[in-house]
Short mmCIF file of C-alpha atoms in Angstrom, two decimals:
data_model
loop_
_atom_site.label_atom_id
_atom_site.label_comp_id
_atom_site.label_asym_id
_atom_site.label_seq_id
_atom_site.Cartn_x
_atom_site.Cartn_y
_atom_site.Cartn_z
CA ASP K 1000 2.87 26.31 -9.28
CA ALA K 1001 0.04 26.28 -7.58
CA ARG K 1002 -1.05 23.82 -5.50
CA VAL K 1003 -3.62 22.22 -3.05
CA THR K 1004 -2.71 22.96 0.49
CA GLN K 1005 -3.86 20.56 3.00
CA THR K 1006 -3.68 20.90 7.27
CA PRO K 1007 -2.71 18.66 9.05
CA ARG K 1008 -0.04 16.54 7.18
CA HIS K 1009 -0.37 14.45 9.81
CA LYS K 1010 -2.86 13.58 12.53
CA VAL K 1011 -2.49 11.04 15.90
CA THR K 1012 -4.93 10.53 17.93
CA GLU K 1013 -6.93 8.26 20.30
CA MET K 1014 -10.78 7.32 19.93
CA GLY K 1015 -13.59 9.20 20.58
CA GLN K 1016 -11.59 12.93 19.82
CA GLU K 1017 -12.68 15.27 17.21
CA VAL K 1018 -10.85 14.97 13.86
CA THR K 1019 -10.68 18.14 11.69
CA MET K 1020 -8.70 18.11 8.28
CA ARG K 1021 -8.62 21.41 6.28
CA CYS K 1022 -7.95 21.58 2.55
CA GLN K 1023 -7.29 25.25 0.79
CA PRO K 1024 -7.88 24.59 -2.63
CA ILE K 1025 -5.89 26.29 -5.65
CA LEU K 1026 -7.51 29.75 -6.39
CA GLY K 1027 -9.93 30.69 -8.30
CA HIS K 1028 -11.08 26.95 -7.76
CA ASN K 1029 -15.37 26.41 -8.34
CA THR K 1030 -14.83 21.46 -7.07
CA VAL K 1031 -12.82 19.98 -4.93
CA PHE K 1032 -12.85 16.94 -3.55
CA TRP K 1033 -12.70 14.93 -0.93
CA TYR K 1034 -10.64 10.86 -1.20
CA ARG K 1035 -10.40 8.97 1.43
CA GLN K 1036 -6.43 6.04 0.33
CA THR K 1037 -6.52 2.57 2.26
CA MET K 1038 -4.97 -0.46 1.77
CA MET K 1039 -8.15 -2.05 2.17
CA GLN K 1040 -10.24 0.36 -0.77
CA GLY K 1041 -8.50 2.26 -2.63
CA LEU K 1042 -9.29 5.79 -3.26
CA GLU K 1043 -12.73 6.46 -2.05
CA LEU K 1044 -14.28 9.77 -3.17
CA LEU K 1045 -16.07 11.17 0.58
CA ALA K 1046 -17.76 13.98 -0.76
CA TYR K 1047 -18.02 17.02 -3.74
CA PHE K 1048 -18.25 20.89 -3.80
CA ARG K 1049 -19.50 22.96 -6.26
CA ASN K 1050 -19.51 26.95 -6.31
CA ARG K 1051 -19.47 25.39 -2.62
CA ALA K 1052 -23.07 23.65 -2.22
CA PRO K 1053 -22.26 20.60 -1.43
CA LEU K 1054 -23.40 18.03 -4.92
CA ASP K 1055 -22.42 14.66 -3.07
CA ASP K 1056 -21.66 13.28 0.06
CA SER K 1057 -22.89 9.71 0.08
CA GLY K 1058 -19.53 8.00 0.39
CA MET K 1059 -19.06 9.27 4.33
CA PRO K 1060 -20.63 7.55 6.78
CA LYS K 1061 -23.51 10.49 7.70
CA ASP K 1062 -23.09 10.30 11.60
CA ARG K 1063 -19.66 10.59 12.23
CA PHE K 1064 -18.89 12.88 9.14
CA SER K 1065 -18.77 16.50 8.21
CA ALA K 1066 -17.90 18.37 5.72
CA GLU K 1067 -18.57 22.34 5.05
CA MET K 1068 -17.08 25.06 3.13
CA PRO K 1069 -16.76 28.42 4.55
CA ASP K 1070 -15.94 30.17 2.54
CA ALA K 1071 -14.49 29.41 -1.10
CA THR K 1072 -10.66 28.90 -0.10
CA LEU K 1073 -11.33 26.39 3.02
CA ALA K 1074 -12.97 22.96 3.56
CA THR K 1075 -12.71 21.54 6.27
CA LEU K 1076 -13.10 17.60 7.10
CA LYS K 1077 -14.73 16.51 9.90
CA ILE K 1078 -15.01 13.42 12.50
CA GLN K 1079 -16.67 12.60 15.53
CA PRO K 1080 -16.31 11.07 16.91
CA SER K 1081 -13.49 9.54 15.24
CA GLU K 1082 -13.14 5.40 15.10
CA PRO K 1083 -10.08 3.30 14.28
CA ARG K 1084 -11.56 2.02 11.44
CA ASP K 1085 -10.95 5.60 10.44
CA SER K 1086 -6.98 5.29 9.62
CA ALA K 1087 -6.18 6.74 6.46
CA VAL K 1088 -5.33 9.36 3.88
CA TYR K 1089 -8.05 11.65 3.46
CA PHE K 1090 -7.36 13.76 0.38
CA CYS K 1091 -8.35 16.86 -1.30
CA ALA K 1092 -8.84 18.39 -4.59
CA SER K 1093 -9.92 21.19 -6.38
CA GLY K 1094 -10.57 21.93 -10.06
CA LEU K 1095 -11.85 24.06 -12.46
CA GLU K 1096 -13.19 23.12 -15.76
CA GLN K 1097 -14.92 20.69 -17.35
CA THR K 1098 -11.46 18.87 -19.01
CA GLN K 1099 -9.25 19.19 -16.44
CA PRO K 1100 -7.89 17.05 -14.00
CA GLN K 1101 -8.02 17.67 -10.73
CA HIS K 1102 -4.98 18.60 -9.03
CA PHE K 1103 -4.33 16.52 -5.03
CA GLY K 1104 -3.30 18.55 -2.21
CA ASP K 1105 -0.66 16.04 0.49
CA GLY K 1106 -2.88 14.69 2.26
CA THR K 1107 -3.52 13.72 5.83
CA ARG K 1108 -3.06 10.91 7.38
CA LEU K 1109 -4.63 10.28 10.43
CA SER K 1110 -4.30 7.50 13.11
CA ILE K 1111 -6.90 6.97 15.49
CA LEU K 1112 -5.42 4.73 18.31
CA GLU Y 1439 -22.53 5.30 -12.24
CA LEU Y 1440 -19.14 5.13 -14.08
CA LYS Y 1441 -17.65 2.27 -12.89
CA VAL Y 1442 -13.52 2.76 -14.11
CA GLU Y 1443 -11.53 -1.11 -14.12
CA GLN Y 1444 -7.40 -1.10 -14.45
CA ASN Y 1445 -5.54 -4.75 -15.04
CA PRO Y 1446 -3.48 -5.52 -13.98
CA LEU Y 1447 -4.09 -4.77 -10.43
CA PHE Y 1448 0.18 -5.48 -9.62
CA LEU Y 1449 3.02 -5.65 -12.39
CA SER Y 1450 6.10 -6.29 -12.02
CA MET Y 1451 8.67 -6.20 -14.62
CA GLN Y 1452 11.82 -6.08 -15.45
CA GLU Y 1453 14.28 -2.98 -16.65
CA GLY Y 1454 13.57 -1.99 -20.79
CA LYS Y 1455 11.24 -4.10 -20.67
CA ASN Y 1456 7.61 -2.55 -22.47
CA TYR Y 1457 4.06 -3.17 -21.11
CA THR Y 1458 0.78 -1.72 -21.43
CA ILE Y 1459 -2.48 -1.14 -18.44
CA TYR Y 1460 -5.43 -0.88 -19.31
CA CYS Y 1461 -8.64 0.62 -18.19
CA ASN Y 1462 -11.92 -0.03 -19.41
CA TYR Y 1463 -15.31 1.70 -17.32
CA SER Y 1464 -18.92 0.58 -17.89
CA THR Y 1465 -20.68 3.65 -19.64
CA THR Y 1466 -19.46 6.62 -21.98
CA SER Y 1467 -17.05 9.03 -20.91
CA ASP Y 1468 -15.77 11.50 -22.87
CA ARG Y 1469 -12.56 12.22 -20.13
CA LEU Y 1470 -9.87 9.63 -19.96
CA TYR Y 1471 -7.11 10.35 -17.17
CA TRP Y 1472 -4.21 8.99 -16.07
CA TYR Y 1473 -2.07 9.26 -12.46
CA ARG Y 1474 0.72 8.87 -10.40
CA GLN Y 1475 1.01 8.16 -7.23
CA ASP Y 1476 4.72 6.88 -5.60
CA PRO Y 1477 4.49 5.65 -2.36
CA GLY Y 1478 4.16 7.59 0.94
CA LYS Y 1479 2.97 10.75 -1.75
CA SER Y 1480 -0.53 12.35 -3.71
CA LEU Y 1481 -1.13 11.50 -7.16
CA GLU Y 1482 0.08 13.72 -9.94
CA SER Y 1483 -2.37 14.13 -13.44
CA LEU Y 1484 0.10 12.29 -16.62
CA PHE Y 1485 -2.59 12.60 -19.12
CA VAL Y 1486 -6.01 14.26 -20.07
CA LEU Y 1487 -7.89 11.95 -22.94
CA LEU Y 1488 -10.22 14.20 -24.43
CA SER Y 1489 -11.62 12.26 -27.22
CA ASN Y 1490 -11.65 9.64 -29.46
CA GLY Y 1491 -8.37 8.38 -31.08
CA ALA Y 1492 -5.90 10.46 -28.23
CA VAL Y 1493 -2.34 9.98 -28.27
CA LYS Y 1494 -0.99 11.98 -25.05
CA GLN Y 1495 3.11 11.39 -24.86
CA GLU Y 1496 5.48 12.33 -21.44
CA GLY Y 1497 8.56 10.28 -22.19
CA ARG Y 1498 8.55 6.54 -21.78
CA LEU Y 1499 4.75 6.76 -21.11
CA MET Y 1500 1.63 6.71 -23.92
CA ALA Y 1501 -2.18 6.86 -22.95
CA SER Y 1502 -4.73 6.86 -25.74
CA LEU Y 1503 -8.27 6.22 -25.38
CA ASP Y 1504 -10.37 4.39 -27.97
CA THR Y 1505 -14.27 5.24 -26.50
CA LYS Y 1506 -16.04 3.28 -28.49
CA ALA Y 1507 -14.18 0.03 -26.68
CA ARG Y 1508 -14.35 1.93 -23.73
CA LEU Y 1509 -10.80 1.39 -23.33
CA SER Y 1510 -7.50 3.75 -23.09
CA THR Y 1511 -4.46 2.09 -21.88
CA LEU Y 1512 -1.15 3.53 -20.78
CA HIS Y 1513 2.25 1.81 -22.42
CA ILE Y 1514 5.03 1.81 -20.69
CA THR Y 1515 8.11 1.52 -23.46
CA ALA Y 1516 11.85 0.46 -22.23
CA ALA Y 1517 10.98 0.50 -18.77
CA VAL Y 1518 13.14 1.96 -15.91
CA HIS Y 1519 13.15 2.49 -12.11
CA ASP Y 1520 11.67 5.66 -11.71
CA LEU Y 1521 8.50 4.86 -13.23
CA SER Y 1522 7.82 2.35 -10.24
CA ALA Y 1523 4.58 3.91 -8.78
CA THR Y 1524 0.90 3.27 -8.80
CA TYR Y 1525 -0.95 4.36 -11.47
CA PHE Y 1526 -4.80 4.94 -11.83
CA CYS Y 1527 -7.01 6.43 -14.72
CA ALA Y 1528 -10.13 8.11 -13.90
CA GLY Y 1529 -13.30 8.41 -16.04
CA LYS Y 1530 -15.35 12.24 -15.51
CA ARG Y 1531 -18.41 11.66 -17.45
CA TYR Y 1532 -19.22 15.11 -20.02
CA THR Y 1533 -21.76 16.94 -17.46
CA GLY Y 1534 -20.99 17.02 -13.92
CA ASN Y 1535 -18.08 16.91 -12.28
CA GLN Y 1536 -16.87 13.71 -10.33
CA PHE Y 1537 -14.00 11.98 -11.05
CA TYR Y 1538 -14.21 8.18 -10.76
CA PHE Y 1539 -11.17 6.41 -10.22
CA GLY Y 1540 -9.37 2.59 -11.24
CA THR Y 1541 -8.62 0.74 -8.80
CA GLY Y 1542 -4.78 1.82 -9.43
CA THR Y 1543 -2.05 -0.70 -11.36
CA SER Y 1544 0.73 -0.68 -8.64
CA LEU Y 1545 3.70 -0.68 -11.07
CA THR Y 1546 7.56 -2.13 -9.87
CA VAL Y 1547 10.38 -2.36 -12.13
CA ILE Y 1548 13.01 -4.59 -11.22
CA PRO Y 1549 17.18 -4.00 -12.28
#
């Protein structure tokens, strides 16, 4: 089965460090979504792309977060500088047609000390 | 924006019992999706409901959609421990690609 691949699976780093999370969407999917999941806030949409173009990043703190899709096989989410409140699980999901569900990756579990 | 509300947020039920999780949404949603998330795992797609009156069933789970009432339900029949997980519903407008997720229902099935 085709899968969304996220790396790294786990990341522990100190406050102030740059964090880069990567996502390989399912081949042929033209939409990519970044979500953050915490116990307090639940599942939050951070940004999403269609055909590599950013459509909405209003859920992202702009001063420290950035999302890009350098090519159709790679999406990145960067945090610089990182803060303890960024600790969460970050999911990438990809999709294709209007009616199809999003397919989620296994997530990156991020801990900022 | 499409607002999606689920209830209950937490559900503890005994094995063998039936129960229903409700998903209400604020404006017209042409697509409704149900996902399952096991602790520490990713979200897995369960059902896709695309039209009024749609009903999908898989094992002990049955999902339905009433677009006029703006309501989807996930019915659990004769619950078993393996169904313990968090269930999310998500709505999607006909135009656009964004999914709007509910807060999730954490289900615990007790022996």
